[in-house]
Coordinates of C-alpha atoms in Angstrom, one line a residue:
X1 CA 7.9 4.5 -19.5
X2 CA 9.5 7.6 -19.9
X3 CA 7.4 11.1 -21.0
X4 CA 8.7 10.8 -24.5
X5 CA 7.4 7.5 -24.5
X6 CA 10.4 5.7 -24.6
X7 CA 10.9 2.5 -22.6
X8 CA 13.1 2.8 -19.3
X9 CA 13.5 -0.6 -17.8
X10 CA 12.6 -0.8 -13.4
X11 CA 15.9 -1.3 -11.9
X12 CA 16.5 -4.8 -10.1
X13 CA 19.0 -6.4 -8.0
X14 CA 21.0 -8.8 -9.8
X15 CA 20.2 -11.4 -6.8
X16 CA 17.3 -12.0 -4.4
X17 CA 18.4 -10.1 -1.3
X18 CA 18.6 -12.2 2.4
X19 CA 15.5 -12.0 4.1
X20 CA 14.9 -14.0 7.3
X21 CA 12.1 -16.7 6.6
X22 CA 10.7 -16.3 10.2
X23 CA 9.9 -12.9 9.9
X24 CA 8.3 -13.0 6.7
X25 CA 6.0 -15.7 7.8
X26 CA 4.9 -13.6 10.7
X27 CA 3.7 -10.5 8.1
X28 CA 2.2 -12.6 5.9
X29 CA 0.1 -14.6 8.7
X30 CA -1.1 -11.1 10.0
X31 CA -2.2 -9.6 6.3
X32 CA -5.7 -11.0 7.1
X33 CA -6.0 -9.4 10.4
X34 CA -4.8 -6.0 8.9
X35 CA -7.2 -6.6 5.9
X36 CA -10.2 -6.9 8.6
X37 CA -9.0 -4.1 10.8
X38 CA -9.2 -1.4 8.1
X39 CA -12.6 -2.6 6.7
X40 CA -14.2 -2.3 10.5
X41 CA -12.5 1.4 10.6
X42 CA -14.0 2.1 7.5
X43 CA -17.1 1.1 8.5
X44 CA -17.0 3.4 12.0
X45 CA -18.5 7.2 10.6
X46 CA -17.6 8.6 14.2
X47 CA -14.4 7.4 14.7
X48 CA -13.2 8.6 11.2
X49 CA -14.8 11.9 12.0
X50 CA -13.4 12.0 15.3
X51 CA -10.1 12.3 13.5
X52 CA -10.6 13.9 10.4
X53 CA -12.0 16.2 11.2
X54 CA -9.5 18.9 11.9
X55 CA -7.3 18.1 9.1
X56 CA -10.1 18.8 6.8
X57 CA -10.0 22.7 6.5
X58 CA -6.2 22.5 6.2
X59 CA -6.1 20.0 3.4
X60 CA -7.9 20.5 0.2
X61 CA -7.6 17.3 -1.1
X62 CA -9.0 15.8 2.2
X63 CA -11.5 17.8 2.3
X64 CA -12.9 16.7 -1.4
X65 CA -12.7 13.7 -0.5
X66 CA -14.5 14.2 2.5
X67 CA -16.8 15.7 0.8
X68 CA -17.5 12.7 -1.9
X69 CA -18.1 10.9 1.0
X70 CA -21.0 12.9 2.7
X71 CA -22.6 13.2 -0.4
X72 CA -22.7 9.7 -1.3
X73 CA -23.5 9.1 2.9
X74 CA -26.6 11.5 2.5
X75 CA -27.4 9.9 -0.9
X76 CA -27.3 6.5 0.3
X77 CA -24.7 4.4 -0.3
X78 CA -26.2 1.9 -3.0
X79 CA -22.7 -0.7 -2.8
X80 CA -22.0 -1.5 0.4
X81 CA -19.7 -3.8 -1.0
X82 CA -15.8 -3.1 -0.7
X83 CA -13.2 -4.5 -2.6
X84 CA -9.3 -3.7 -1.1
X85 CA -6.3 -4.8 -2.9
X86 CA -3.7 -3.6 -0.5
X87 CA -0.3 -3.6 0.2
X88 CA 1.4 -3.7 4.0
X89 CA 4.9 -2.2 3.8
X90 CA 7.4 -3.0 6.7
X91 CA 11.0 -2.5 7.5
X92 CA 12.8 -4.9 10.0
X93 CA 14.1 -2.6 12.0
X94 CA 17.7 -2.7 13.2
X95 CA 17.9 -0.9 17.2
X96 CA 20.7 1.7 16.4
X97 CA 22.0 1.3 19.8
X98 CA 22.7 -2.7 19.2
X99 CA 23.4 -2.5 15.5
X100 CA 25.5 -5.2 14.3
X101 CA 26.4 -6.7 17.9
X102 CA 25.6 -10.0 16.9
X103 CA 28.1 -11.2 14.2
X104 CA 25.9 -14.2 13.7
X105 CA 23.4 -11.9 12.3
X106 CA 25.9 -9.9 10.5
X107 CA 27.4 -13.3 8.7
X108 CA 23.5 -14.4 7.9
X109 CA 22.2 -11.6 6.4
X110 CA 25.2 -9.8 4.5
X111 CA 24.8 -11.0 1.5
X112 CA 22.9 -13.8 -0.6
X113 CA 26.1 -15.6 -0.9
X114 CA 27.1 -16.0 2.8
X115 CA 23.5 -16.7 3.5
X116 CA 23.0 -19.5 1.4
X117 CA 25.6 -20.9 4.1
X118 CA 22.5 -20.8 6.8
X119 CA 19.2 -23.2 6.3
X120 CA 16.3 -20.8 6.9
X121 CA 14.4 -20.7 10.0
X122 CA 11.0 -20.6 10.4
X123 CA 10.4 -21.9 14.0
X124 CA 13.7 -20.4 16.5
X125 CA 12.0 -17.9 18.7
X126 CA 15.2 -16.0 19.2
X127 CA 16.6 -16.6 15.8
X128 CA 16.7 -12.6 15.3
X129 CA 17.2 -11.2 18.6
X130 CA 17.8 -8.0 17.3
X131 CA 15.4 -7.7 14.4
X132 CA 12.1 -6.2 14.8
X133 CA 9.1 -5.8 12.3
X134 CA 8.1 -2.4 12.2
X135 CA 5.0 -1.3 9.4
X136 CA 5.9 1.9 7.8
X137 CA 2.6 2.1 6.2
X138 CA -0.3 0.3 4.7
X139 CA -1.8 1.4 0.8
X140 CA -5.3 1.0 -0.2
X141 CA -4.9 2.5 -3.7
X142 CA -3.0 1.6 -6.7
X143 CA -1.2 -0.9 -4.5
X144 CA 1.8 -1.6 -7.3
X145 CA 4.1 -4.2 -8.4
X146 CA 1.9 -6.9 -7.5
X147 CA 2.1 -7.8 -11.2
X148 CA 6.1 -7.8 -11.7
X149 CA 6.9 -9.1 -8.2
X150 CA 5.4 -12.4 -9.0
X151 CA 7.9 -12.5 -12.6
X152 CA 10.6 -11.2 -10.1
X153 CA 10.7 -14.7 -8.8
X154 CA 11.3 -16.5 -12.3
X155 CA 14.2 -13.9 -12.7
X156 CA 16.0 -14.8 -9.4
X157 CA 16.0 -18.3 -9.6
X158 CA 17.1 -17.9 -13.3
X159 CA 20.1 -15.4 -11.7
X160 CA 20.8 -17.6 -9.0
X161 CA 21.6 -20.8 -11.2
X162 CA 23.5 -18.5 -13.7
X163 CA 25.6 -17.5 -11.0
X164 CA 26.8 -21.1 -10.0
X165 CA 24.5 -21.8 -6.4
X166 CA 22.8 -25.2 -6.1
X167 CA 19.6 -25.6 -7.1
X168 CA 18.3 -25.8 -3.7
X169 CA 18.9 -22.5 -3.8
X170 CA 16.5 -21.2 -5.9
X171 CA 14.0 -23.2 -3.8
X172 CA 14.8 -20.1 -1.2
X173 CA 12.7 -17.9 -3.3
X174 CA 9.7 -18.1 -2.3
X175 CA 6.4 -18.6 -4.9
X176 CA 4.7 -15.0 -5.2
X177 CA 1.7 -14.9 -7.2
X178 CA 0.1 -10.9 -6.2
X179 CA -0.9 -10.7 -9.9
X180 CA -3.3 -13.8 -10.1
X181 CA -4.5 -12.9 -7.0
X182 CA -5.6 -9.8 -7.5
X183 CA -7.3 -10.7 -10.9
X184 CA -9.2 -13.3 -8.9
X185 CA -10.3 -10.9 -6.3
X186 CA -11.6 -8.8 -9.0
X187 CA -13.2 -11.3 -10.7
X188 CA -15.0 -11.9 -7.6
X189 CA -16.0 -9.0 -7.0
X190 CA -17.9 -8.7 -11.0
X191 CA -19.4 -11.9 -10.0
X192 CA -20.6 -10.4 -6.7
X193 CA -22.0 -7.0 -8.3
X194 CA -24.1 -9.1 -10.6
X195 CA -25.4 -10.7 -8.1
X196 CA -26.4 -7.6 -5.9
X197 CA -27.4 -5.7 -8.9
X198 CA -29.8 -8.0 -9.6
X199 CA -31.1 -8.2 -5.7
X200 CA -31.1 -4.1 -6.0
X201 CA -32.7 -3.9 -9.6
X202 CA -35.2 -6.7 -9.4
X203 CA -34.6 -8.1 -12.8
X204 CA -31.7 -11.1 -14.0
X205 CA -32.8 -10.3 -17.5
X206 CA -31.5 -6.6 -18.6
X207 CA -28.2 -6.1 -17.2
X208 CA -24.7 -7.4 -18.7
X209 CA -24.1 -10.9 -18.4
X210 CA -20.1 -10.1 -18.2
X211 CA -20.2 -6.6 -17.2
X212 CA -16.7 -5.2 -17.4
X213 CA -13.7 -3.8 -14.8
X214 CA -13.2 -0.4 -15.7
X215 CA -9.1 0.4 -15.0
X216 CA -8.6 4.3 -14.0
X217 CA -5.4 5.3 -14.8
X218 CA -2.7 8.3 -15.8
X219 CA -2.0 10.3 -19.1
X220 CA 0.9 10.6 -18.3
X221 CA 1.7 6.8 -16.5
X222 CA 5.1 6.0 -16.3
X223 CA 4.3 2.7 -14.4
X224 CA 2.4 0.9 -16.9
X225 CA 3.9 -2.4 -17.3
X226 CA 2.8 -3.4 -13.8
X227 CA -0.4 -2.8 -14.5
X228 CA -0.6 -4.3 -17.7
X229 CA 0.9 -7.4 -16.1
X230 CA -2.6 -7.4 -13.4
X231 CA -4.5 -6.8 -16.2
X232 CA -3.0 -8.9 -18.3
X233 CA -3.6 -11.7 -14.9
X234 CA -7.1 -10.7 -15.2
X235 CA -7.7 -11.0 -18.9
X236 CA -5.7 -14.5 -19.1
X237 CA -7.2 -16.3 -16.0
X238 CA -11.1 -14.9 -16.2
X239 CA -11.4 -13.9 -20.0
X240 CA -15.2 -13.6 -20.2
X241 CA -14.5 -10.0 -18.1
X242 CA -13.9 -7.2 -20.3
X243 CA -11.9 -4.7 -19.4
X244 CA -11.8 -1.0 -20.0
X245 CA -8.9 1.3 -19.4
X246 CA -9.9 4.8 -19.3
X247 CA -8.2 8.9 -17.5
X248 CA -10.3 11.2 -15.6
X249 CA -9.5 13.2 -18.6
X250 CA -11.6 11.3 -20.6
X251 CA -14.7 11.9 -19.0
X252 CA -13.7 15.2 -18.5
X253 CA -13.2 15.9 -22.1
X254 CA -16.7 13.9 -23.2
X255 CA -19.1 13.5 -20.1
X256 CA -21.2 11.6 -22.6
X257 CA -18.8 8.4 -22.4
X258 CA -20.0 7.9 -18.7
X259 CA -23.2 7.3 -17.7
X260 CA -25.2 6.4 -14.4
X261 CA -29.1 5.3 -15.2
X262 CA -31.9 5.5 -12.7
X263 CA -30.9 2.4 -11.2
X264 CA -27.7 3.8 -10.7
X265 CA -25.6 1.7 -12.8
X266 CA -22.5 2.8 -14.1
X267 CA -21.7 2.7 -18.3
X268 CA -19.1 3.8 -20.1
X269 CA -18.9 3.8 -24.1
X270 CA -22.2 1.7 -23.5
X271 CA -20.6 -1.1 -21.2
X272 CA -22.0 -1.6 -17.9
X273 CA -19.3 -1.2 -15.2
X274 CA -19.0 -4.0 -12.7
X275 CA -15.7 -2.5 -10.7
X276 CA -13.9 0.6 -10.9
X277 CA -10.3 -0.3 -10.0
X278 CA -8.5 3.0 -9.3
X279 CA -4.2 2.9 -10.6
X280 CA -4.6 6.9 -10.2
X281 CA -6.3 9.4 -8.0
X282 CA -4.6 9.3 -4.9
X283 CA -2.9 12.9 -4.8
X284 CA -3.7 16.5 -5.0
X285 CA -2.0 16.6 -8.7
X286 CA -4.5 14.0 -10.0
X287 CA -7.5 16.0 -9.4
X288 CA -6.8 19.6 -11.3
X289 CA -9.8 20.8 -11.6
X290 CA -13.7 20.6 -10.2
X291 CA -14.6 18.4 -13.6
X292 CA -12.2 16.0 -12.4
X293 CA -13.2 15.9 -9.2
X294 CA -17.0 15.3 -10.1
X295 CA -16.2 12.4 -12.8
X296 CA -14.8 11.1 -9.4
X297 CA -18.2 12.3 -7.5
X298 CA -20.3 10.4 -10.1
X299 CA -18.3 7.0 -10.3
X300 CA -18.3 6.9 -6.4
X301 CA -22.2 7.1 -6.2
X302 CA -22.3 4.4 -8.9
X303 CA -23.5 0.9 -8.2
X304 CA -20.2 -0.2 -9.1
X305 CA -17.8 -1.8 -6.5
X306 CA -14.4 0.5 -6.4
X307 CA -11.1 -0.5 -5.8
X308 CA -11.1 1.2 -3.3
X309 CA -14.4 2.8 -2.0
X310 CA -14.3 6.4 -0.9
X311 CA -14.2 5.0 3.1
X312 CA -10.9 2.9 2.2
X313 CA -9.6 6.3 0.9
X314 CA -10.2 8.4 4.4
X315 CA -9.0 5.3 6.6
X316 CA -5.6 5.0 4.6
X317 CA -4.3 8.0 5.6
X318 CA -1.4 8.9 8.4
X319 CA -3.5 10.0 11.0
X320 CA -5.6 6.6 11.1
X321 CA -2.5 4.9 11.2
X322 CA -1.6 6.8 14.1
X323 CA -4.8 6.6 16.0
X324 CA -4.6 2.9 15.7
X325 CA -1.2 2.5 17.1
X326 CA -3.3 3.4 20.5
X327 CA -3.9 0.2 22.2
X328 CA -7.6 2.0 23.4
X329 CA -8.6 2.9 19.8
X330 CA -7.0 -0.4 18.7
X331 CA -9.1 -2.0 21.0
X332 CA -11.9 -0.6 19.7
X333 CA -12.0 -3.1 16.6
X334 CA -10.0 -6.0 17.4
X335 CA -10.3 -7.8 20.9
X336 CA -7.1 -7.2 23.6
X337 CA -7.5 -10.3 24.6
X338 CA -7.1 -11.5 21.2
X339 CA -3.2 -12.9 19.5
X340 CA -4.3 -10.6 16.5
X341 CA -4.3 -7.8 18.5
X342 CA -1.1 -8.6 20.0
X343 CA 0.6 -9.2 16.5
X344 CA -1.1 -6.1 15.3
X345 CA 0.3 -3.5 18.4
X346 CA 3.9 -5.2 17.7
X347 CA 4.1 -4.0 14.6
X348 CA 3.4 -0.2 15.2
X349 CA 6.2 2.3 15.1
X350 CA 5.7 5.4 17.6
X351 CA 4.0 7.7 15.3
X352 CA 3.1 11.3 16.8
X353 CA 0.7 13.7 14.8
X354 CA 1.9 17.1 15.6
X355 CA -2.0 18.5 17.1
X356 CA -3.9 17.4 20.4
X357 CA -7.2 17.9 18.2
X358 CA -7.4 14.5 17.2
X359 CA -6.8 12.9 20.8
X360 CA -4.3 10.9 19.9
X361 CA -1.2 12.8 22.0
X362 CA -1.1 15.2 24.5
X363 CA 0.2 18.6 23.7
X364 CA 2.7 17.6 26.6
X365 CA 3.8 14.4 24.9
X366 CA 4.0 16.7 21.8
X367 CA 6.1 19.3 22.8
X368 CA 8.7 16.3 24.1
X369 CA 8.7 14.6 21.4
X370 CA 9.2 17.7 18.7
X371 CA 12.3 18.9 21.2
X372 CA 13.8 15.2 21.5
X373 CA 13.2 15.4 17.5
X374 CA 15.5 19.0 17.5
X375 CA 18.3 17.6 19.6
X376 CA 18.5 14.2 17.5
X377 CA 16.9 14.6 14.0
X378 CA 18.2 11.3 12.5
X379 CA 16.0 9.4 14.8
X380 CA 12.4 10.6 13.7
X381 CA 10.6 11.3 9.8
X382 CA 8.5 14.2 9.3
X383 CA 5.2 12.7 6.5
X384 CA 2.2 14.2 5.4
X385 CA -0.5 12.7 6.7
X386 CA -2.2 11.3 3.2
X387 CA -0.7 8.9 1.3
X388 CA 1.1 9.8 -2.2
X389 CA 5.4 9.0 -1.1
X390 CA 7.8 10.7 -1.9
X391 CA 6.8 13.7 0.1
X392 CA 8.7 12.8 3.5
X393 CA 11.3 14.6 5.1
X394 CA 14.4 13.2 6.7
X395 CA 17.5 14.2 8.5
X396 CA 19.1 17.6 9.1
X397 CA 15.6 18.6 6.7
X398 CA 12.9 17.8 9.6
X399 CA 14.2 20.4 11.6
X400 CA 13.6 22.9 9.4
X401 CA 10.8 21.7 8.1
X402 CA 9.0 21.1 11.4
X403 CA 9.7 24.8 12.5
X404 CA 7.8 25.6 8.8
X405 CA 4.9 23.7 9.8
X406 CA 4.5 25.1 13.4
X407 CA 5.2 28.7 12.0
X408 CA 2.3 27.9 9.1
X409 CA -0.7 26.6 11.3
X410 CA -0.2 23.5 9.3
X411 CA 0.5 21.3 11.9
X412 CA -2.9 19.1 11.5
X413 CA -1.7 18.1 8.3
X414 CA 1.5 16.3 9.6
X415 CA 2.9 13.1 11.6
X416 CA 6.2 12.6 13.1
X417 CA 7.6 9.2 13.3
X418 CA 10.4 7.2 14.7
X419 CA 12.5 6.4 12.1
X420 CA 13.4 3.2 11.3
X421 CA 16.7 1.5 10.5
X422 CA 17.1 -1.6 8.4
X423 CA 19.9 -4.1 8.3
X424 CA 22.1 -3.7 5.8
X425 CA 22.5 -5.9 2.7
X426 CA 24.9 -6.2 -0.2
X427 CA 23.8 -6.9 -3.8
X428 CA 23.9 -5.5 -7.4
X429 CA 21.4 -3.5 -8.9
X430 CA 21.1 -3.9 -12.5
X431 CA 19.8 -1.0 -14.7
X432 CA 21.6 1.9 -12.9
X433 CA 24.9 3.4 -13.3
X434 CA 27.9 1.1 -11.8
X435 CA 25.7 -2.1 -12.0
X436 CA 28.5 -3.9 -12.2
X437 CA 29.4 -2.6 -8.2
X438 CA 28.1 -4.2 -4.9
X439 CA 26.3 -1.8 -3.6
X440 CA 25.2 -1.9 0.5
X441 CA 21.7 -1.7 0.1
X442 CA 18.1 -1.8 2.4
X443 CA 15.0 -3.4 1.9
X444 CA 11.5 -2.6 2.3
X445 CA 8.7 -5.8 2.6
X446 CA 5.2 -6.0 1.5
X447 CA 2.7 -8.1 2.1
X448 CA 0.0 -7.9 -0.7
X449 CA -3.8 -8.3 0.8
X450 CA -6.8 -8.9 -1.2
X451 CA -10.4 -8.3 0.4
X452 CA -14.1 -8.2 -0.2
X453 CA -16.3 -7.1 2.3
X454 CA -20.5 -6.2 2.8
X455 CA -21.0 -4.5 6.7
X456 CA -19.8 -7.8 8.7
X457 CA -20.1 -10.2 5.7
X458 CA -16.6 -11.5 4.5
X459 CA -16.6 -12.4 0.8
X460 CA -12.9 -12.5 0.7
X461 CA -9.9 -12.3 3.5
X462 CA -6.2 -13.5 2.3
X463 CA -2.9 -12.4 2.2
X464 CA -2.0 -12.2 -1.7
X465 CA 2.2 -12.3 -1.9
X466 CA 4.6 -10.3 -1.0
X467 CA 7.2 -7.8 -2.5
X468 CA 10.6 -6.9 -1.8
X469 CA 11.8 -3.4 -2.7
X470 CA 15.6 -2.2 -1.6
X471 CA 17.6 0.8 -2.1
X472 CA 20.7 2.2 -1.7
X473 CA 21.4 2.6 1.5
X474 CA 21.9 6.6 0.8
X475 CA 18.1 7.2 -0.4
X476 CA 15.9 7.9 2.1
X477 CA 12.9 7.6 0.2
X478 CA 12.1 4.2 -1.8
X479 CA 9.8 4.4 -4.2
X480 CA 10.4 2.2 -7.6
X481 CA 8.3 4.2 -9.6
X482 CA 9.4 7.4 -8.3
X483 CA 13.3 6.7 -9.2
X484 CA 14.6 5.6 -5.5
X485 CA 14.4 2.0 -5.0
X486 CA 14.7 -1.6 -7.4
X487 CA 12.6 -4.1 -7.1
X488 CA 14.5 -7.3 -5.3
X489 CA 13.2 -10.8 -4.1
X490 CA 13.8 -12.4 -0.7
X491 CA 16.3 -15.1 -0.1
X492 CA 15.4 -17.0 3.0
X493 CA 17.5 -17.4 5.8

């Protein structure tokens, strides 16, 4: 939605978008074993300080954060229950230096119509020779398109018959249903805070019998329909849960429409709160003031279960990500002897944070990297290291940007990483200028994870669908939402 509150449709690609089966399977067997891994880090106070902890005076919105956490830490943290509806992004990453040296490949994976040619693969263990799956990151909070992802695949098949293929075809769009599973997740996780609240409160009597999911969310949202559509998931599948959808502003504007009792259960406009699913609240911008950053204060202390907790919001940024790409900090949580931990470490692009404070690189290893980075800037992406996109920095821009951080004392705040290069597809993408053009396109994958946690006790543990955003193959960044990408489907190959 635009600001004038006029209705701009997402783009899409006109057809799903070759994807080889093989590969897919492989990210969406290891969901569960990324789900786990970030809970244990989340769990581990000294490792997260041990890397923090330097980036903290340099970043202001860290350090809130940060603080919110200590607070609630020294407090006591009443919910030890975390709920994590997540999103692992990857690009299957093309070597440069091999590039399209394999014409099988190039014939497979050009377009949906030559692919359709090829039965998909799911067993050959050198079906993609030249293919690699590399994660580009993994989101904690308001982890998007889960909603319209799963109506993508309606549309495809629908575009694919339209368009004259068999209907085997369509068969090669694979079922995505992120939306349901994320309403049941949080559906599980109400039924789990009534069940702790009434360990905590010693009563089954007084509290709500269908306490509700309270949705945070923009002013100004320009994404809405997604959410709607989880919501919507939510209110259709489990519709005994109410469900609130509320700003920061809000609160900030009336503090009396949220309330924490003695028992430290959360109300607002008199309805108890079961889960606090956060769609905003994950950048500097959303937090412009010290009110906003208390309501924040003051629903994290609740006995409500967030989506996500305060600890899922320090683990999912660039410098964890980093750290774990070590196979000794890696080890740490997952066993080396272990096939997760092998699937995990394959999976890791060289990331470099740009200090020897955290332990991670050696100011040698450093100082190579930053002058390989000068001599050949197309190979390497400069990112902040919280989450937000759209803030990274690419090409002839790093250089220049990388001198600005070492010149600024900021260089805590930042990670360089190799960049990745995905095959290139060709398809139409509908809603743009030209639609009626092939465009040469790449893709971006992600594998949607739901998760409920309590210390070591699994509730919940399941990869939850997948999504397939592409762009053209100018953009460097890929956001839908943000105006660079289009949502797509795969088509296995």
């Amino acid at each position: 939605m635009r600001e004038n509150n006029t209705i701009e449709p997402l783009p899409c690609t006109l057809l799903p978008s070759p994807v080889p089966a093989k590969l897919l399977r492989f990210v969406e067997n290891i969901q569960a074993d990324f789900n786990l891994l970030y809970h244990k880090v989340s769990l581990d106070h000294e490792f997260i300080e041990s890397i923090l902890k330097h980036v903290i005076p340099q970043d202001d919105y860290t350090a809130h954060l940060w603080k919110i956490y200590m607070n609630t830490r020294s407090e006591g943290v009443l919910q030890g229950v975390f709920l994590g509806l997540t999103r692992s992004d990857y690009m299957l990453h093309l070597d440069p230096a091999k590039e399209r040296s394999n014409p099988t490949l190039a014939q497979r994976l050009l377009h949906t119509e030559q692919a359709s040619a090829f039965a998909p693969d799911f067993s050959g263990e050198n079906s993609w020779p030249n293919l690699s799956v590399r994660q580009v990151e993994l989101n904690f909070i308001a982890t998007s398109f889960g909603g319209l992802a799963q109506r993508m695949v309606l549309q495809h098949r629908l575009a694919l018959s339209l368009c004259g293929f068999p209907p085997s075809a369509g068969e090669r769009v694979p079922d995505c249903s992120a939306g349901d599973k994320f309403a049941d997740a949080l559906a599980l996780a109400q039924k789990i805070y009534q069940e702790r609240r009434n360990e905590l409160c010693g009563e089954t009597g007084n509290g709500s019998s269908h306490p509700a999911v309270l949705t945070i969310v923009s002013e100004q949202e320009k994404n809405i329909y997604d959410q709607r559509v989880t919501l919507s998931c939510l209110l259709l599948r489990h519709p005994n849960i109410p469900i609130l959808v509320r700003s920061f502003e809000q609160f900030q504007e009336n503090s009396d429409r949220l309330k924490i009792d003695e028992k430290r259960r959360l109300f607002v406009d008199g309805e108890e709160i079961a889960v606090v699913y956060y769609r905003h609240g994950y950048t500097p911008e959303h937090f412009s003031n010290d009110e906003i950053w208390n309501v924040k204060y003051q629903l994290e202390r609740s006995l409500a279960i967030k989506c996500p907790c305060i600890q899922y919001m320090l683990v999912n940024t660039k410098l964890i990500q980093a750290a774990l790409t070590k196979p000794e900090n890696l080890s740490r949580f997952v066993h080396p002897a272990s096939a997760s931990y092998r699937n995990l470490l394959s999976t890791f692009a060289a990331q470099y944070p740009l200090s020897e404070k955290f332990g991670i690189n050696s100011l040698d290893e450093i100082n190579r990297v930053v002058q390989k980075c000068l001599a050949n800037p197309h190979l390497y992406v400069l990112k902040p290291q919280r989450e937000g996109g759209g803030n990274n920095y690419f090409g002839e821009d790093v250089p220049r940007m990388l001198r600005s951080v070492f010149d600024n004392g900021v260089s805590e705040s930042y990670v360089l990483m190799e960049r990745l290069y995905p095959y290139v597809v060709e398809n139409y993408i509908l809603n743009t200028p030209n639609s009626t053009e092939r465009k040469k396109i790449v893709g971006e994958l992600g594998i949607f994870g739901a998760f409920i946690g309590c210390g070591e006790k699994i509730f919940l543990n399941e990869q939850a669908g997948h999504l397939l955003r592409s762009k053209p193959v100018e953009a460097n960044e890929g956001g839908v939402a943000a105006g660079f990408g289009c949502l797509d489907s795969p088509f296995l190959v």
